[in-house]
PDB file of N, CA and C in Angstrom:
ATOM      1  N   MET A   1      -4.341   5.803 -19.498  1.00 49.00           N
ATOM      2  CA  MET A   1      -3.469   5.556 -18.370  1.00 49.00           C
ATOM      3  C   MET A   1      -3.133   4.075 -18.305  1.00 49.00           C
ATOM      4  N   SER A   2      -2.030   3.790 -17.686  1.00 52.00           N
ATOM      5  CA  SER A   2      -1.524   2.426 -17.630  1.00 52.00           C
ATOM      6  C   SER A   2      -2.312   1.572 -16.641  1.00 52.00           C
ATOM      7  N   ASP A   3      -2.413   0.287 -16.930  1.00 67.00           N
ATOM      8  CA  ASP A   3      -3.098  -0.642 -16.029  1.00 67.00           C
ATOM      9  C   ASP A   3      -2.256  -1.002 -14.812  1.00 67.00           C
ATOM     10  N   ASP A   4      -0.945  -0.686 -14.823  1.00 84.00           N
ATOM     11  CA  ASP A   4      -0.085  -1.090 -13.713  1.00 84.00           C
ATOM     12  C   ASP A   4       0.034  -0.009 -12.625  1.00 84.00           C
ATOM     13  N   ILE A   5      -0.825   0.987 -12.631  1.00 84.00           N
ATOM     14  CA  ILE A   5      -0.833   2.008 -11.590  1.00 84.00           C
ATOM     15  C   ILE A   5      -1.479   1.399 -10.348  1.00 84.00           C
ATOM     16  N   THR A   6      -0.743   1.448  -9.225  1.00 84.00           N
ATOM     17  CA  THR A   6      -1.252   0.796  -8.014  1.00 84.00           C
ATOM     18  C   THR A   6      -1.350   1.714  -6.809  1.00 84.00           C
ATOM     19  N   THR A   7      -0.853   2.954  -6.914  1.00 85.00           N
ATOM     20  CA  THR A   7      -0.893   3.859  -5.769  1.00 85.00           C
ATOM     21  C   THR A   7      -1.446   5.218  -6.198  1.00 85.00           C
ATOM     22  N   TRP A   8      -1.908   6.002  -5.215  1.00 79.00           N
ATOM     23  CA  TRP A   8      -2.413   7.348  -5.507  1.00 79.00           C
ATOM     24  C   TRP A   8      -1.322   8.241  -6.102  1.00 79.00           C
ATOM     25  N   PRO A   9      -0.092   8.225  -5.576  1.00 82.00           N
ATOM     26  CA  PRO A   9       0.944   9.058  -6.201  1.00 82.00           C
ATOM     27  C   PRO A   9       1.200   8.692  -7.664  1.00 82.00           C
ATOM     28  N   GLU A  10       1.197   7.400  -7.988  1.00 84.00           N
ATOM     29  CA  GLU A  10       1.381   6.981  -9.382  1.00 84.00           C
ATOM     30  C   GLU A  10       0.247   7.500 -10.257  1.00 84.00           C
ATOM     31  N   LEU A  11      -0.978   7.452  -9.739  1.00 83.00           N
ATOM     32  CA  LEU A  11      -2.124   7.953 -10.482  1.00 83.00           C
ATOM     33  C   LEU A  11      -1.995   9.456 -10.715  1.00 83.00           C
ATOM     34  N   ALA A  12      -1.611  10.200  -9.682  1.00 79.00           N
ATOM     35  CA  ALA A  12      -1.452  11.649  -9.814  1.00 79.00           C
ATOM     36  C   ALA A  12      -0.379  11.992 -10.844  1.00 79.00           C
ATOM     37  N   ILE A  13       0.742  11.293 -10.796  1.00 81.00           N
ATOM     38  CA  ILE A  13       1.832  11.541 -11.751  1.00 81.00           C
ATOM     39  C   ILE A  13       1.367  11.229 -13.167  1.00 81.00           C
ATOM     40  N   SER A  14       0.693  10.124 -13.347  1.00 83.00           N
ATOM     41  CA  SER A  14       0.214   9.737 -14.673  1.00 83.00           C
ATOM     42  C   SER A  14      -0.780  10.761 -15.210  1.00 83.00           C
ATOM     43  N   LEU A  15      -1.696  11.195 -14.366  1.00 79.00           N
ATOM     44  CA  LEU A  15      -2.685  12.185 -14.780  1.00 79.00           C
ATOM     45  C   LEU A  15      -2.012  13.500 -15.138  1.00 79.00           C
ATOM     46  N   TYR A  16      -1.080  13.955 -14.320  1.00 76.00           N
ATOM     47  CA  TYR A  16      -0.356  15.194 -14.583  1.00 76.00           C
ATOM     48  C   TYR A  16       0.409  15.102 -15.906  1.00 76.00           C
ATOM     49  N   ASP A  17       1.069  13.964 -16.135  1.00 78.00           N
ATOM     50  CA  ASP A  17       1.800  13.759 -17.384  1.00 78.00           C
ATOM     51  C   ASP A  17       0.873  13.849 -18.597  1.00 78.00           C
ATOM     52  N   LYS A  18      -0.329  13.296 -18.479  1.00 78.00           N
ATOM     53  CA  LYS A  18      -1.286  13.335 -19.581  1.00 78.00           C
ATOM     54  C   LYS A  18      -1.775  14.758 -19.849  1.00 78.00           C
ATOM     55  N   LEU A  19      -1.919  15.560 -18.798  1.00 74.00           N
ATOM     56  CA  LEU A  19      -2.489  16.898 -18.936  1.00 74.00           C
ATOM     57  C   LEU A  19      -1.464  17.969 -19.275  1.00 74.00           C
ATOM     58  N   THR A  20      -0.194  17.718 -18.987  1.00 70.00           N
ATOM     59  CA  THR A  20       0.848  18.705 -19.249  1.00 70.00           C
ATOM     60  C   THR A  20       0.858  19.055 -20.728  1.00 70.00           C
ATOM     61  N   GLY A  21       0.897  20.351 -21.013  1.00 62.00           N
ATOM     62  CA  GLY A  21       0.927  20.808 -22.393  1.00 62.00           C
ATOM     63  C   GLY A  21      -0.440  20.943 -23.028  1.00 62.00           C
ATOM     64  N   ARG A  22      -1.471  20.684 -22.288  1.00 69.00           N
ATOM     65  CA  ARG A  22      -2.823  20.763 -22.840  1.00 69.00           C
ATOM     66  C   ARG A  22      -3.622  21.900 -22.207  1.00 69.00           C
ATOM     67  N   GLY A  23      -2.934  22.798 -21.504  1.00 69.00           N
ATOM     68  CA  GLY A  23      -3.624  23.919 -20.879  1.00 69.00           C
ATOM     69  C   GLY A  23      -4.524  23.490 -19.736  1.00 69.00           C
ATOM     70  N   ALA A  24      -4.220  22.364 -19.125  1.00 74.00           N
ATOM     71  CA  ALA A  24      -5.069  21.807 -18.084  1.00 74.00           C
ATOM     72  C   ALA A  24      -4.847  22.485 -16.738  1.00 74.00           C
ATOM     73  N   GLU A  25      -5.812  22.360 -15.878  1.00 75.00           N
ATOM     74  CA  GLU A  25      -5.699  22.851 -14.511  1.00 75.00           C
ATOM     75  C   GLU A  25      -6.184  21.758 -13.580  1.00 75.00           C
ATOM     76  N   ILE A  26      -5.390  21.466 -12.559  1.00 76.00           N
ATOM     77  CA  ILE A  26      -5.762  20.494 -11.538  1.00 76.00           C
ATOM     78  C   ILE A  26      -5.993  21.288 -10.258  1.00 76.00           C
ATOM     79  N   THR A  27      -7.144  21.114  -9.616  1.00 80.00           N
ATOM     80  CA  THR A  27      -7.476  21.847  -8.409  1.00 80.00           C
ATOM     81  C   THR A  27      -7.686  20.876  -7.260  1.00 80.00           C
ATOM     82  N   TYR A  28      -7.005  21.147  -6.148  1.00 81.00           N
ATOM     83  CA  TYR A  28      -7.168  20.365  -4.931  1.00 81.00           C
ATOM     84  C   TYR A  28      -7.749  21.286  -3.870  1.00 81.00           C
ATOM     85  N   GLU A  29      -8.749  20.820  -3.132  1.00 85.00           N
ATOM     86  CA  GLU A  29      -9.308  21.595  -2.039  1.00 85.00           C
ATOM     87  C   GLU A  29      -9.061  20.833  -0.738  1.00 85.00           C
ATOM     88  N   PHE A  30      -8.584  21.568   0.278  1.00 85.00           N
ATOM     89  CA  PHE A  30      -8.234  20.956   1.554  1.00 85.00           C
ATOM     90  C   PHE A  30      -9.044  21.567   2.681  1.00 85.00           C
ATOM     91  N   ASP A  31      -9.433  20.744   3.635  1.00 87.00           N
ATOM     92  CA  ASP A  31     -10.108  21.194   4.839  1.00 87.00           C
ATOM     93  C   ASP A  31      -9.461  20.467   6.011  1.00 87.00           C
ATOM     94  N   GLN A  32      -8.603  21.183   6.740  1.00 88.00           N
ATOM     95  CA  GLN A  32      -7.891  20.615   7.891  1.00 88.00           C
ATOM     96  C   GLN A  32      -7.009  19.434   7.519  1.00 88.00           C
ATOM     97  N   LEU A  33      -6.238  19.561   6.450  1.00 87.00           N
ATOM     98  CA  LEU A  33      -5.275  18.526   6.090  1.00 87.00           C
ATOM     99  C   LEU A  33      -3.983  18.815   6.833  1.00 87.00           C
ATOM    100  N   ASP A  34      -3.593  17.925   7.721  1.00 90.00           N
ATOM    101  CA  ASP A  34      -2.363  18.088   8.490  1.00 90.00           C
ATOM    102  C   ASP A  34      -1.230  17.334   7.808  1.00 90.00           C
ATOM    103  N   VAL A  35      -0.138  18.051   7.574  1.00 88.00           N
ATOM    104  CA  VAL A  35       1.044  17.473   6.943  1.00 88.00           C
ATOM    105  C   VAL A  35       2.202  17.669   7.907  1.00 88.00           C
ATOM    106  N   TYR A  36       2.911  16.595   8.210  1.00 89.00           N
ATOM    107  CA  TYR A  36       4.066  16.677   9.105  1.00 89.00           C
ATOM    108  C   TYR A  36       5.328  16.668   8.251  1.00 89.00           C
ATOM    109  N   VAL A  37       6.038  17.790   8.276  1.00 87.00           N
ATOM    110  CA  VAL A  37       7.204  17.993   7.430  1.00 87.00           C
ATOM    111  C   VAL A  37       8.464  17.880   8.285  1.00 87.00           C
ATOM    112  N   PRO A  38       9.402  17.012   7.902  1.00 86.00           N
ATOM    113  CA  PRO A  38      10.642  16.891   8.681  1.00 86.00           C
ATOM    114  C   PRO A  38      11.363  18.233   8.765  1.00 86.00           C
ATOM    115  N   ALA A  39      11.833  18.572   9.970  1.00 83.00           N
ATOM    116  CA  ALA A  39      12.530  19.833  10.180  1.00 83.00           C
ATOM    117  C   ALA A  39      13.949  19.798   9.609  1.00 83.00           C
ATOM    118  N   ARG A  40      14.513  18.603   9.499  1.00 81.00           N
ATOM    119  CA  ARG A  40      15.857  18.453   8.927  1.00 81.00           C
ATOM    120  C   ARG A  40      16.035  17.002   8.487  1.00 81.00           C
ATOM    121  N   VAL A  41      17.144  16.720   7.858  1.00 81.00           N
ATOM    122  CA  VAL A  41      17.406  15.377   7.351  1.00 81.00           C
ATOM    123  C   VAL A  41      18.384  14.690   8.312  1.00 81.00           C
ATOM    124  N   ASP A  42      17.878  13.749   9.073  1.00 83.00           N
ATOM    125  CA  ASP A  42      18.724  12.892   9.900  1.00 83.00           C
ATOM    126  C   ASP A  42      17.923  11.648  10.269  1.00 83.00           C
ATOM    127  N   ALA A  43      18.464  10.817  11.111  1.00 85.00           N
ATOM    128  CA  ALA A  43      17.843   9.521  11.410  1.00 85.00           C
ATOM    129  C   ALA A  43      16.471   9.657  12.078  1.00 85.00           C
ATOM    130  N   ASP A  44      16.303  10.614  12.983  1.00 85.00           N
ATOM    131  CA  ASP A  44      15.041  10.765  13.705  1.00 85.00           C
ATOM    132  C   ASP A  44      14.692  12.254  13.834  1.00 85.00           C
ATOM    133  N   PRO A  45      14.322  12.891  12.725  1.00 84.00           N
ATOM    134  CA  PRO A  45      14.087  14.341  12.784  1.00 84.00           C
ATOM    135  C   PRO A  45      12.773  14.694  13.469  1.00 84.00           C
ATOM    136  N   LYS A  46      12.742  15.852  14.099  1.00 89.00           N
ATOM    137  CA  LYS A  46      11.481  16.399  14.595  1.00 89.00           C
ATOM    138  C   LYS A  46      10.729  16.929  13.390  1.00 89.00           C
ATOM    139  N   SER A  47       9.414  16.992  13.513  1.00 90.00           N
ATOM    140  CA  SER A  47       8.597  17.439  12.394  1.00 90.00           C
ATOM    141  C   SER A  47       7.856  18.722  12.733  1.00 90.00           C
ATOM    142  N   ALA A  48       7.631  19.516  11.708  1.00 89.00           N
ATOM    143  CA  ALA A  48       6.784  20.696  11.819  1.00 89.00           C
ATOM    144  C   ALA A  48       5.415  20.323  11.259  1.00 89.00           C
ATOM    145  N   LYS A  49       4.360  20.734  11.956  1.00 90.00           N
ATOM    146  CA  LYS A  49       3.005  20.429  11.496  1.00 90.00           C
ATOM    147  C   LYS A  49       2.497  21.605  10.666  1.00 90.00           C
ATOM    148  N   TRP A  50       2.119  21.316   9.430  1.00 89.00           N
ATOM    149  CA  TRP A  50       1.507  22.307   8.554  1.00 89.00           C
ATOM    150  C   TRP A  50       0.045  21.905   8.393  1.00 89.00           C
ATOM    151  N   THR A  51      -0.870  22.840   8.555  1.00 90.00           N
ATOM    152  CA  THR A  51      -2.290  22.585   8.339  1.00 90.00           C
ATOM    153  C   THR A  51      -2.720  23.347   7.096  1.00 90.00           C
ATOM    154  N   LEU A  52      -3.291  22.626   6.154  1.00 85.00           N
ATOM    155  CA  LEU A  52      -3.711  23.232   4.898  1.00 85.00           C
ATOM    156  C   LEU A  52      -5.227  23.358   4.850  1.00 85.00           C
ATOM    157  N   ASN A  53      -5.681  24.572   4.578  1.00 89.00           N
ATOM    158  CA  ASN A  53      -7.098  24.862   4.370  1.00 89.00           C
ATOM    159  C   ASN A  53      -7.192  25.716   3.118  1.00 89.00           C
ATOM    160  N   GLY A  54      -8.017  25.344   2.194  1.00 89.00           N
ATOM    161  CA  GLY A  54      -8.179  26.167   0.999  1.00 89.00           C
ATOM    162  C   GLY A  54      -7.923  25.384  -0.264  1.00 89.00           C
ATOM    163  N   THR A  55      -7.481  26.096  -1.284  1.00 85.00           N
ATOM    164  CA  THR A  55      -7.353  25.531  -2.622  1.00 85.00           C
ATOM    165  C   THR A  55      -5.930  25.657  -3.134  1.00 85.00           C
ATOM    166  N   LEU A  56      -5.444  24.593  -3.734  1.00 78.00           N
ATOM    167  CA  LEU A  56      -4.160  24.578  -4.424  1.00 78.00           C
ATOM    168  C   LEU A  56      -4.456  24.301  -5.888  1.00 78.00           C
ATOM    169  N   LYS A  57      -4.016  25.185  -6.768  1.00 78.00           N
ATOM    170  CA  LYS A  57      -4.231  24.993  -8.198  1.00 78.00           C
ATOM    171  C   LYS A  57      -2.893  24.763  -8.881  1.00 78.00           C
ATOM    172  N   ILE A  58      -2.851  23.775  -9.750  1.00 72.00           N
ATOM    173  CA  ILE A  58      -1.666  23.483 -10.552  1.00 72.00           C
ATOM    174  C   ILE A  58      -2.091  23.653 -12.004  1.00 72.00           C
ATOM    175  N   ARG A  59      -1.470  24.582 -12.680  1.00 71.00           N
ATOM    176  CA  ARG A  59      -1.801  24.856 -14.076  1.00 71.00           C
ATOM    177  C   ARG A  59      -0.652  24.405 -14.958  1.00 71.00           C
ATOM    178  N   THR A  60      -0.982  23.871 -16.108  1.00 66.00           N
ATOM    179  CA  THR A  60       0.046  23.473 -17.064  1.00 66.00           C
ATOM    180  C   THR A  60      -0.161  24.232 -18.365  1.00 66.00           C
ATOM    181  N   ARG A  61       0.919  24.391 -19.119  1.00 61.00           N
ATOM    182  CA  ARG A  61       0.803  24.998 -20.429  1.00 61.00           C
ATOM    183  C   ARG A  61       1.904  24.455 -21.313  1.00 61.00           C
ATOM    184  N   ASP A  62       1.672  24.531 -22.581  1.00 58.00           N
ATOM    185  CA  ASP A  62       2.638  24.080 -23.577  1.00 58.00           C
ATOM    186  C   ASP A  62       3.764  25.113 -23.646  1.00 58.00           C
ATOM    187  N   ALA A  63       5.006  24.688 -23.503  1.00 58.00           N
ATOM    188  CA  ALA A  63       6.146  25.605 -23.512  1.00 58.00           C
ATOM    189  C   ALA A  63       6.248  26.351 -24.835  1.00 58.00           C
ATOM    190  N   GLY A  64       5.734  25.804 -25.907  1.00 58.00           N
ATOM    191  CA  GLY A  64       5.810  26.428 -27.214  1.00 58.00           C
ATOM    192  C   GLY A  64       4.648  27.366 -27.524  1.00 58.00           C
ATOM    193  N   ALA A  65       3.651  27.390 -26.635  1.00 55.00           N
ATOM    194  CA  ALA A  65       2.474  28.230 -26.884  1.00 55.00           C
ATOM    195  C   ALA A  65       2.769  29.689 -26.562  1.00 55.00           C
ATOM    196  N   ALA A  66       2.111  30.574 -27.256  1.00 54.00           N
ATOM    197  CA  ALA A  66       2.272  32.012 -26.994  1.00 54.00           C
ATOM    198  C   ALA A  66       1.628  32.369 -25.669  1.00 54.00           C
ATOM    199  N   SER A  67       2.238  33.289 -24.929  1.00 50.00           N
ATOM    200  CA  SER A  67       1.701  33.699 -23.614  1.00 50.00           C
ATOM    201  C   SER A  67       0.525  34.625 -23.780  1.00 50.00           C
TER     202      SER A  67
END
């Protein structure tokens, strides 16, 4: 990974890029993670609150690999 990574999103993107095509799986577990999602796109949108509990799995595979 690059030495110029300075934020968590950059780290996640870099890690995902490294694992893509290698049959990797990234698992995130959440306990009461509140996410405020804009209800629409404008200058001052109201937000919807989403609460995440459980597991989110992101799997990657090589596009050329047999299923």
